[in-house]
């Protein structure tokens, strides 16, 4: 062929490739017919050139020896792996590559974005590709729908291979062929680029409180491990806010800070805002540092701006080390309430805890111990008018616990357990007349025996497991009263039936001698329905009135605990747990149903809780919730959520949403109504709208449906 011709074959592939790479070997030419004469070489028929993993297919090519130029007649196609496909009508390439020109070209990037151009010119270094008189879109053009849903027409597009950016000049954005926006210049990230400085998809919203507005996020990539997002927000009612988010990752951890500040008509003359921050770092000697900060200017800001429905904020910093047999924790927590009728200065809003735990093998069993120093403080020194005397109480506690537990297997598989443990707590109480600023000491010992008899049957495809549980717990009936702030809401479920104490914290320890009985059944198939069922109950020698009404534990014999879980993989699952007494009066009940198939998703939940004033629940709770979604068509998905309170016979929340998702665009529209209101909180309706174009950046376009049905 000659060295000049071989060089031009290689040069052509480098010039037309989307990402120029060094050629390590000669190009290979395959054609139906190759003709030579004194001034040229012509290849025709099914012409193919292979070089460095790229393939060029053309109808005819001619090498002009005197001009040292290669002419390629199309239609020609250059395939560069999965990254790009270039189709053109004609290409002309010179030895120095300065005259590399393609006409009537169409470039497909990452099988996402298509750019059609009258002419394509590539620079000598191979970094920039210029496309003239272009049309760009990620929408597939079908025979029955020749006009794409959206497209960008531009006088010129410059593609930067190094930065993976697309620069548009004289751009016009069209929807269904109708121009809707003009841009003198426009920059968009190339397909597959995960992080790039620039604007993100805007979010539109409208509600009864702030009005109609838009958030326009701007993302700044400060480096491979840092970024900043600046998102101004403004509405037609004068509400303005600047949202900020900063993230940074390190070799040993990461942290993120987000927040906002601005003004609106709800609190004239006041700047409103919030700050949330969290982070986690691995330290030497297996220690870990975790922190989070939550602060807000007023009680309703987070709800007004739809940031979170959290009504008690907690800021925390903790140093910990968790190993197989050891645990060390030092933490400080600050609480703030946003609930109507509560004051943060009358709650134990500053809490400090130091904990050290260890477990070791001893006498064929496991012994464990724990030492903990704990303090909680209220900012006020005197209870405000209308609040109980304990509203100014400060508490310091020093606790120590030790325990031993051992298992044996007897006879035909009877698993027996012996255990003993003791808990010592010393309290120093201040600013509470109930305890008269004195020190209170309490020691609670436990001892007991437990027996479990599992019975198993296997018929080849299904395994059935039936297990009976019996436990005796010995504990004193009386102990000195101590301030209770971490054990107000005890729970009774199958997970703590055999626990020595059903209270969640240390301030209250369950007292009295009792017998815990349970029976569980499990059906474990290779395929089909799986079932887990449990029934249990606790019997005491005396009713010590430790447990509030509604917990299921507030009598000599507890309520019956019945739970059922069933399901078929991820398609259907049912979970139900109920507490009821001998008269079948229910104190607590919760049922959750989840169902999913290829086109629909459903989760519905019913919750009933008997009134418990100590837990802040003065009346019964009876609520039904529904969250569902369904694929209405190939492109449309609908969703709905609903919360209904049967006690007040009112809906507390309702929402509906629609998503249009095609091969080239995603549109989300939501409407949500919050019905609940109070002296500060108002009922409101929120509308939200977002539009995202596929084909730019790191979207999931490859998972989208082919619009033409192929």
GROMACS .gro file of C-alpha atoms in nm, residues 300-458:
model
  159
  300UNK     CA    1  -4.208   2.575   6.149
  301UNK     CA    2  -3.928   2.649   5.902
  302UNK     CA    3  -3.851   2.286   5.820
  303UNK     CA    4  -4.217   2.213   5.742
  304UNK     CA    5  -4.281   2.539   5.557
  305UNK     CA    6  -3.995   2.465   5.317
  306UNK     CA    7  -4.066   2.087   5.297
  307UNK     CA    8  -3.721   1.993   5.428
  308UNK     CA    9  -3.820   1.734   5.691
  309UNK     CA   10  -4.110   1.647   5.920
  310UNK     CA   11  -3.882   1.587   6.216
  311UNK     CA   12  -4.027   1.759   6.525
  312UNK     CA   13  -3.740   1.703   6.769
  313UNK     CA   14  -3.387   1.792   6.664
  314UNK     CA   15  -3.080   1.630   6.811
  315UNK     CA   16  -2.721   1.743   6.767
  316UNK     CA   17  -2.462   1.483   6.864
  317UNK     CA   18  -2.090   1.424   6.877
  318UNK     CA   19  -1.962   1.079   6.972
  319UNK     CA   20  -1.630   0.900   7.005
  320UNK     CA   21  -1.660   0.522   6.999
  321UNK     CA   22  -1.472   0.198   6.959
  322UNK     CA   23  -1.663  -0.122   6.893
  323UNK     CA   24  -1.483  -0.456   6.884
  324UNK     CA   25  -1.591  -0.815   6.919
  325UNK     CA   26  -1.573  -0.816   7.300
  326UNK     CA   27  -1.539  -0.446   7.386
  327UNK     CA   28  -1.732  -0.125   7.343
  328UNK     CA   29  -1.637   0.229   7.441
  329UNK     CA   30  -1.864   0.528   7.386
  330UNK     CA   31  -1.840   0.895   7.480
  331UNK     CA   32  -2.116   1.118   7.346
  332UNK     CA   33  -2.277   1.457   7.395
  333UNK     CA   34  -2.630   1.524   7.267
  334UNK     CA   35  -2.828   1.848   7.258
  335UNK     CA   36  -3.204   1.828   7.198
  336UNK     CA   37  -3.445   2.089   7.071
  337UNK     CA   38  -3.819   2.040   7.040
  338UNK     CA   39  -4.030   2.185   6.759
  339UNK     CA   40  -4.355   2.043   6.896
  340UNK     CA   41  -4.643   2.271   6.973
  341UNK     CA   42  -4.681   2.308   7.353
  342UNK     CA   43  -4.327   2.194   7.440
  343UNK     CA   44  -4.032   2.405   7.549
  344UNK     CA   45  -3.674   2.297   7.491
  345UNK     CA   46  -3.554   2.455   7.817
  346UNK     CA   47  -3.790   2.232   8.020
  347UNK     CA   48  -3.665   1.913   7.853
  348UNK     CA   49  -3.336   1.736   7.932
  349UNK     CA   50  -3.185   1.909   7.630
  350UNK     CA   51  -2.817   1.860   7.719
  351UNK     CA   52  -2.707   1.499   7.770
  352UNK     CA   53  -2.359   1.354   7.830
  353UNK     CA   54  -2.283   0.979   7.841
  354UNK     CA   55  -1.962   0.779   7.895
  355UNK     CA   56  -1.991   0.400   7.855
  356UNK     CA   57  -1.748   0.109   7.879
  357UNK     CA   58  -1.859  -0.251   7.809
  358UNK     CA   59  -1.682  -0.584   7.791
  359UNK     CA   60  -1.767  -0.954   7.764
  360UNK     CA   61  -1.551  -1.262   7.814
  361UNK     CA   62  -1.585  -1.640   7.844
  362UNK     CA   63  -1.632  -1.762   8.203
  363UNK     CA   64  -1.728  -2.105   8.349
  364UNK     CA   65  -1.850  -2.233   8.015
  365UNK     CA   66  -2.069  -1.926   7.958
  366UNK     CA   67  -2.029  -1.556   7.887
  367UNK     CA   68  -1.982  -1.291   8.152
  368UNK     CA   69  -2.031  -0.923   8.074
  369UNK     CA   70  -2.000  -0.593   8.254
  370UNK     CA   71  -2.076  -0.227   8.187
  371UNK     CA   72  -1.987   0.101   8.356
  372UNK     CA   73  -2.165   0.420   8.256
  373UNK     CA   74  -2.156   0.784   8.365
  374UNK     CA   75  -2.453   0.987   8.249
  375UNK     CA   76  -2.574   1.341   8.301
  376UNK     CA   77  -2.866   1.544   8.169
  377UNK     CA   78  -2.941   1.909   8.226
  378UNK     CA   79  -3.230   2.145   8.168
  379UNK     CA   80  -3.143   2.508   8.089
  380UNK     CA   81  -3.400   2.650   8.334
  381UNK     CA   82  -3.326   2.657   8.706
  382UNK     CA   83  -3.691   2.704   8.817
  383UNK     CA   84  -3.996   2.535   8.668
  384UNK     CA   85  -4.194   2.789   8.459
  385UNK     CA   86  -4.556   2.859   8.554
  386UNK     CA   87  -4.791   2.589   8.432
  387UNK     CA   88  -4.516   2.325   8.408
  388UNK     CA   89  -4.460   2.038   8.656
  389UNK     CA   90  -4.189   2.073   8.926
  390UNK     CA   91  -3.963   1.831   8.739
  391UNK     CA   92  -3.934   2.077   8.448
  392UNK     CA   93  -3.613   2.222   8.596
  393UNK     CA   94  -3.462   1.891   8.709
  394UNK     CA   95  -3.095   1.809   8.649
  395UNK     CA   96  -2.970   1.453   8.690
  396UNK     CA   97  -2.630   1.287   8.717
  397UNK     CA   98  -2.608   0.908   8.722
  398UNK     CA   99  -2.330   0.655   8.772
  399UNK     CA  100  -2.423   0.298   8.676
  400UNK     CA  101  -2.256  -0.041   8.685
  401UNK     CA  102  -2.390  -0.373   8.552
  402UNK     CA  103  -2.258  -0.727   8.549
  403UNK     CA  104  -2.406  -1.051   8.419
  404UNK     CA  105  -2.338  -1.414   8.333
  405UNK     CA  106  -2.523  -1.644   8.095
  406UNK     CA  107  -2.469  -2.009   7.990
  407UNK     CA  108  -2.648  -2.250   7.755
  408UNK     CA  109  -2.682  -2.628   7.769
  409UNK     CA  110  -2.845  -2.875   7.531
  410UNK     CA  111  -3.018  -3.155   7.720
  411UNK     CA  112  -3.189  -3.477   7.612
  412UNK     CA  113  -3.376  -3.455   7.281
  413UNK     CA  114  -3.257  -3.103   7.191
  414UNK     CA  115  -3.386  -2.906   7.492
  415UNK     CA  116  -3.188  -2.580   7.500
  416UNK     CA  117  -3.162  -2.451   7.855
  417UNK     CA  118  -3.015  -2.124   7.971
  418UNK     CA  119  -2.917  -2.005   8.318
  419UNK     CA  120  -2.851  -1.636   8.373
  420UNK     CA  121  -2.783  -1.386   8.650
  421UNK     CA  122  -2.723  -1.013   8.636
  422UNK     CA  123  -2.720  -0.708   8.857
  423UNK     CA  124  -2.762  -0.335   8.794
  424UNK     CA  125  -2.640  -0.065   9.031
  425UNK     CA  126  -2.740   0.299   8.975
  426UNK     CA  127  -2.649   0.603   9.184
  427UNK     CA  128  -2.844   0.923   9.106
  428UNK     CA  129  -2.771   1.280   9.208
  429UNK     CA  130  -3.087   1.486   9.152
  430UNK     CA  131  -3.102   1.865   9.163
  431UNK     CA  132  -3.386   2.120   9.128
  432UNK     CA  133  -3.665   1.868   9.180
  433UNK     CA  134  -3.864   1.890   9.506
  434UNK     CA  135  -3.972   1.526   9.468
  435UNK     CA  136  -3.617   1.411   9.543
  436UNK     CA  137  -3.517   1.707   9.761
  437UNK     CA  138  -3.174   1.747   9.598
  438UNK     CA  139  -3.054   1.417   9.738
  439UNK     CA  140  -2.863   1.115   9.619
  440UNK     CA  141  -3.061   0.798   9.538
  441UNK     CA  142  -2.904   0.452   9.516
  442UNK     CA  143  -3.074   0.153   9.354
  443UNK     CA  144  -2.959  -0.205   9.294
  444UNK     CA  145  -3.171  -0.447   9.088
  445UNK     CA  146  -3.060  -0.813   9.067
  446UNK     CA  147  -3.201  -1.070   8.825
  447UNK     CA  148  -3.172  -1.448   8.806
  448UNK     CA  149  -3.356  -1.699   8.595
  449UNK     CA  150  -3.382  -2.011   8.385
  450UNK     CA  151  -3.498  -2.049   8.028
  451UNK     CA  152  -3.589  -2.356   7.823
  452UNK     CA  153  -3.650  -2.382   7.447
  453UNK     CA  154  -3.756  -2.698   7.266
  454UNK     CA  155  -3.729  -2.669   6.886
  455UNK     CA  156  -3.903  -2.935   6.678
  456UNK     CA  157  -3.813  -2.960   6.310
  457UNK     CA  158  -3.977  -3.146   6.022
  458UNK     CA  159  -3.850  -3.145   5.665
   0.00000   0.00000   0.00000
